[in-house]
Amino acid sequence: MEEKAIICKDLTKQFGGFYAVSNISFEVNRGEIFGFLGANGAGKTTAMRILCGLSFPTSGEATVAGFNVYNQQESIKKNIGYMSQKFSLYENLSIMENIEFFGGVYGLSRPEIKERSNKLVEDLGLKKEAKKMVGGLPLGWKQKLAFSVAIFHRPKIVFLDEPTGGVDPVTRRQFWDMIYDAAASGITIFVTTHYMDEAEYCNRVSIMVDGRLEALDTPGNLKKRFSSDSMDEVFYNLARRALRKDD
Amino acid sequence: MKRISFILQKEFRQIFRDKTILVMMFAVPTIQLIIIPQAINFDVKNINISVVDLDHSSFSQKLISKIGSSGYFRIVSADLSYRQALKHIEKEEADLVMEIPVGFERNLVREGAQKIGISVDAINGTKATIGYAYLNSIIAEFNTGLDINQVELSGNHSMAGIIEIEYSNWFNPMAEYKYYIVPGVLVLLLTMIGGFITALNIVREKEAGTIEQINVTPIKKWEFILGKLIPFWIIGMIVFSVGLIVCWLVYGIVSVGSMALLYLIAAVYMIALLGFGLLISTFSDSQVQAMFVAFFFIMIFILMSGLFTSVESMPSWARAISNLTPTTHFMKIVRMIMMKGSGLTDLKIELYYIIAFAFGLNGWAIWNYKKTS
Amino acid sequence: MKQLFVFIRKEFYHVFRDPRTLLIMFGLPLVQIILFGFALTSEVKNAHIFISDNAQDVQTTQIIQKIKSSSYFSVEEAVIGNKKIESILRRGNTRCVLIFPPNFGNDLLHTGKAQVQIIADGSDPNTAKTIINYLTSIISEYQHQVYSTASLPFQIIPETRMLYNEEGNGSLNYIPGVMALILMIVCTALTSVSIVKEKELGTMEVLLVSPFKPVMVLISKAVPYLLLSLVNFTFILLLSVFVLDVEIKGNLSLLFFESTLFIITCLSFGLLISNTTNSQQTALLLSMMGMMLPTIIFTGFLFPLENMPLIFRLISNLVPAKWYFTIIKCVMLKGLGFQYVWKETLVLIGMTIFLLTVSLKNFKIRLQ
């Protein structure tokens, strides 16, 4: 039996009377590229934060890499990688220093870190810039670097929160190449985005509207179901009924 | 265990890369330590007095010259009228006005008593009361020394019962204010650094979003917190050492008591302060917030610590509050060790307070800091 | 014009939404006024002294009683040997030890003279001096009471008036001091941070690219803090009047005029600070931690300026808070009019113009 990477059942997060996430249920398979879509304010980030162990759910169940989100967060964290919206690398540390830090935090030994980081900067074409401060890098490079750091320790699952915000289409395409490579090596990818064209790159997508899961299927099936030519249209059909405007 | 070494490596790299903060942490305290004790002087001398002598008799002139030669007063003007003298007070040129009325000498001899008018600028309470007290005692001395009184006194044999008071000042024989204030300023600066820097640093990470990145890793709470405390603790102790060196080089002040004890207690105090900064950071989301809250409390700590005014003179409610601040106890300890050579047994109670604060503040901060919200 | 109002309103929202900013703006002056008004004093009260009465006779008992009944001291009594004195003083709670020799009463009666020893903890020299003075005067009083059968036939009696402070409200000095300190620090900090924050976030560039002239951007930052500081100032005034029972003797409009001027000076200074750094952290540390002690020292409200070495007195002339402090003292507490403070006002105006010019120039240069 193949163990599921992520299992969610009736997951709910409530802030006072406001339901940020409302009874969502879904499963993500190992090695899948799972797109977690929705408009701003739909509850994507909140849900993801629960799965990463950053936030407690109000009710419902969820397991990530086989560990539950209520009391096994530290085990979850050992097995996942994370790339936040702000890209969260240390701006006043160099590329190598950032890699070294996160590698060490995830328990890699110094020789291991050295070997992998050298390979990493070569693959990214950043060998010459390795000692430069991250703060001075252009956005596209920062992005790719942040992703690489997130999977540096070869986690089982990597969570990406709007990873391609603000960059040109070519860079976005390159980024997705990196995602494919990671998936091919066995890492499950959980990515949120509101670029609907990126949805096409995923194995399956879910669409959240107003805290609820309104659709879950492959892009192809969703387009058929909603008689649309593009995910954009699918999304538009679902989301225009949304009441919430902002995250 | 290994993780901590990576964390510390990152923290130190970041700290040393931020040159401005380094400069602030060392230069600002050092400069202030050099300047401030030289500026502060509580000795009340040079009290400015305007004299209005309407009598121009030998008595009045003797009184005036006695006042002028006392060393406490500076006679800034001899005015013709009270109104004129008052202007000096208005213009902040005089602190007191003494008015000797017409017929002073004559009335004193004839009727046995004569009033003198003294007006005090009571806005500056300290100077005023002290000046007024000095003036009173000079007048009393003058009174006793008057020829007419002396005759009476020497003839009176039952004038027995003179109590001679012999007094001495221990630990500070020359009664120099600098020994008192310099250690105080050192404590003050250490307090500001410890309190502000940690709070700002952590909140900065919050604002940048890198804290979230940390929270998502397997870094344990205690590892993260130690990773923040240790570098700043080391820096704090270095600042303390630099401060002690400045005390020695600039003021010639060396600790009378055990340096080891001083460092030990400073180490604990530093931990308490950093815990305070840590605690504040758990309650703040932005640097401005953190700074404001920290400033609010540190200002209270400093004012209530006995740095400038004594704790015993406070009303009991204020004394209770003062005892609830760690700075009060450290201030006392530093002064006791540096000036009196007090030992561990003498300082037991204050030390317990500081240890309690170190545990309490850090404990609260650790409990408050949640990787998962 | 309308745009300006929008910006101003935005800054107001920022401040009022955050309880911590309010804490600094109102909590801080409140706490300071209470502390200075009720808790902090340079007088000596409850000083803990130790009396070792080796004579235990009528005279010593009487003297000790007199000492106990004064509010200056809190007395602990025991007969101790000389060796213990040092450890008592080292212990830190006792300010001085008063020692009566064994034959005190007898000596006084039979030889007409007796001695008393006071050993003071000199580590706080001022308190030590004061305590010795108090003890001396209590003992002299006793001496005169019991042994002077003749009082001085000719007495000079000083008749005293406490000017400006008829109620004898401790020291009123600190009220203008607190005003100067709070306005200086809060105003400078808020302004500099507000500007630097926009720089950090990158929104400053957005503003500057807009049809707004750079000067307008700065004005939009300054005006809300100007108004807020005036509110702050009024708050401190109200506190002084209602909590401390202090009378405002001078002209209110003059008071407000001068305060507005000083606030503008602080704002310019905040602007200057914001030009020197792009980091909120530095701006905050500079304007709060860096300014606190110099402002306290060089205004002269805690420590008399006259006692400072010449160089510091000269430096204090460069500190705007010092001039403002003098002005407020004269106008609010002494009730004097403009003719007494025109010089100081001119100095403040000059400083403001200088600060504004320098920072505006600097600001423009940074844009290039």
CSV table of N, CA and C in Angstrom, one decimal, chain B residues 199-200 202-208 280-281 283-293, chain C residues 18 20-21 193 197 280 284:
chain,number,residue,atom,x,y,z
B,199,ALA,N,15.6,42.4,21.5
B,199,ALA,CA,14.3,42.6,21.1
B,199,ALA,C,14.2,43.0,19.6
B,200,LEU,N,15.0,44.0,19.3
B,200,LEU,CA,15.0,44.5,17.9
B,200,LEU,C,15.4,43.4,16.9
B,202,ILE,N,15.3,40.1,17.1
B,202,ILE,CA,14.3,39.0,16.8
B,202,ILE,C,13.1,39.6,16.0
B,203,VAL,N,12.7,40.7,16.4
B,203,VAL,CA,11.5,41.3,15.7
B,203,VAL,C,11.8,41.6,14.3
B,204,ARG,N,13.1,41.9,14.1
B,204,ARG,CA,13.5,42.2,12.7
B,204,ARG,C,13.3,40.9,11.8
B,205,GLU,N,13.6,39.8,12.4
B,205,GLU,CA,13.4,38.5,11.7
B,205,GLU,C,12.0,38.3,11.5
B,206,LYS,N,11.2,38.6,12.4
B,206,LYS,CA,9.7,38.5,12.3
B,206,LYS,C,9.3,39.3,11.1
B,207,GLU,N,9.7,40.5,11.0
B,207,GLU,CA,9.2,41.4,10.0
B,207,GLU,C,9.7,40.9,8.6
B,208,ALA,N,10.9,40.3,8.6
B,208,ALA,CA,11.5,39.9,7.3
B,208,ALA,C,10.9,38.6,6.9
B,280,ILE,N,9.9,40.7,25.2
B,280,ILE,CA,9.3,41.8,24.5
B,280,ILE,C,9.1,41.4,23.0
B,281,SER,N,10.1,40.7,22.5
B,281,SER,CA,10.0,40.3,21.0
B,281,SER,C,8.8,39.4,20.8
B,283,PHE,N,6.1,39.6,22.1
B,283,PHE,CA,4.8,40.3,22.1
B,283,PHE,C,4.7,41.4,21.0
B,284,SER,N,5.8,41.5,20.2
B,284,SER,CA,5.8,42.6,19.2
B,284,SER,C,5.9,42.0,17.8
B,285,ASP,N,5.3,42.7,16.9
B,285,ASP,CA,5.3,42.3,15.5
B,285,ASP,C,6.2,43.2,14.7
B,286,SER,N,6.5,44.4,15.2
B,286,SER,CA,7.3,45.3,14.4
B,286,SER,C,8.4,45.9,15.3
B,287,GLN,N,9.5,46.3,14.6
B,287,GLN,CA,10.6,46.9,15.4
B,287,GLN,C,10.2,48.1,16.2
B,288,VAL,N,9.3,48.9,15.6
B,288,VAL,CA,8.9,50.1,16.3
B,288,VAL,C,8.2,49.7,17.5
B,289,GLN,N,7.3,48.7,17.4
B,289,GLN,CA,6.6,48.3,18.6
B,289,GLN,C,7.5,47.8,19.7
B,290,ALA,N,8.4,47.0,19.3
B,290,ALA,CA,9.4,46.4,20.2
B,290,ALA,C,10.2,47.5,20.9
B,291,MET,N,10.6,48.4,20.2
B,291,MET,CA,11.5,49.5,20.7
B,291,MET,C,10.7,50.3,21.7
B,292,PHE,N,9.5,50.6,21.3
B,292,PHE,CA,8.6,51.5,22.2
B,292,PHE,C,8.4,50.8,23.5
B,293,VAL,N,8.0,49.5,23.4
B,293,VAL,CA,7.7,48.8,24.7
B,293,VAL,C,8.9,48.7,25.6
C,18,ASP,N,-2.3,51.2,16.8
C,18,ASP,CA,-1.3,50.4,17.5
C,18,ASP,C,-1.2,50.9,19.0
C,20,ARG,N,0.8,50.1,21.2
C,20,ARG,CA,2.1,50.4,21.7
C,20,ARG,C,2.6,51.8,21.4
C,21,THR,N,2.2,52.3,20.3
C,21,THR,CA,2.6,53.7,20.0
C,21,THR,C,1.9,54.6,21.0
C,193,VAL,N,11.4,57.1,12.1
C,193,VAL,CA,11.0,55.7,11.8
C,193,VAL,C,10.0,55.7,10.6
C,197,LYS,N,11.0,53.7,7.4
C,197,LYS,CA,10.1,52.5,7.1
C,197,LYS,C,9.8,52.5,5.7
C,280,GLN,N,15.5,50.7,10.0
C,280,GLN,CA,14.6,51.2,11.1
C,280,GLN,C,15.3,51.0,12.4
C,284,LEU,N,15.8,53.8,15.1
C,284,LEU,CA,15.2,53.7,16.5
C,284,LEU,C,16.2,53.8,17.5
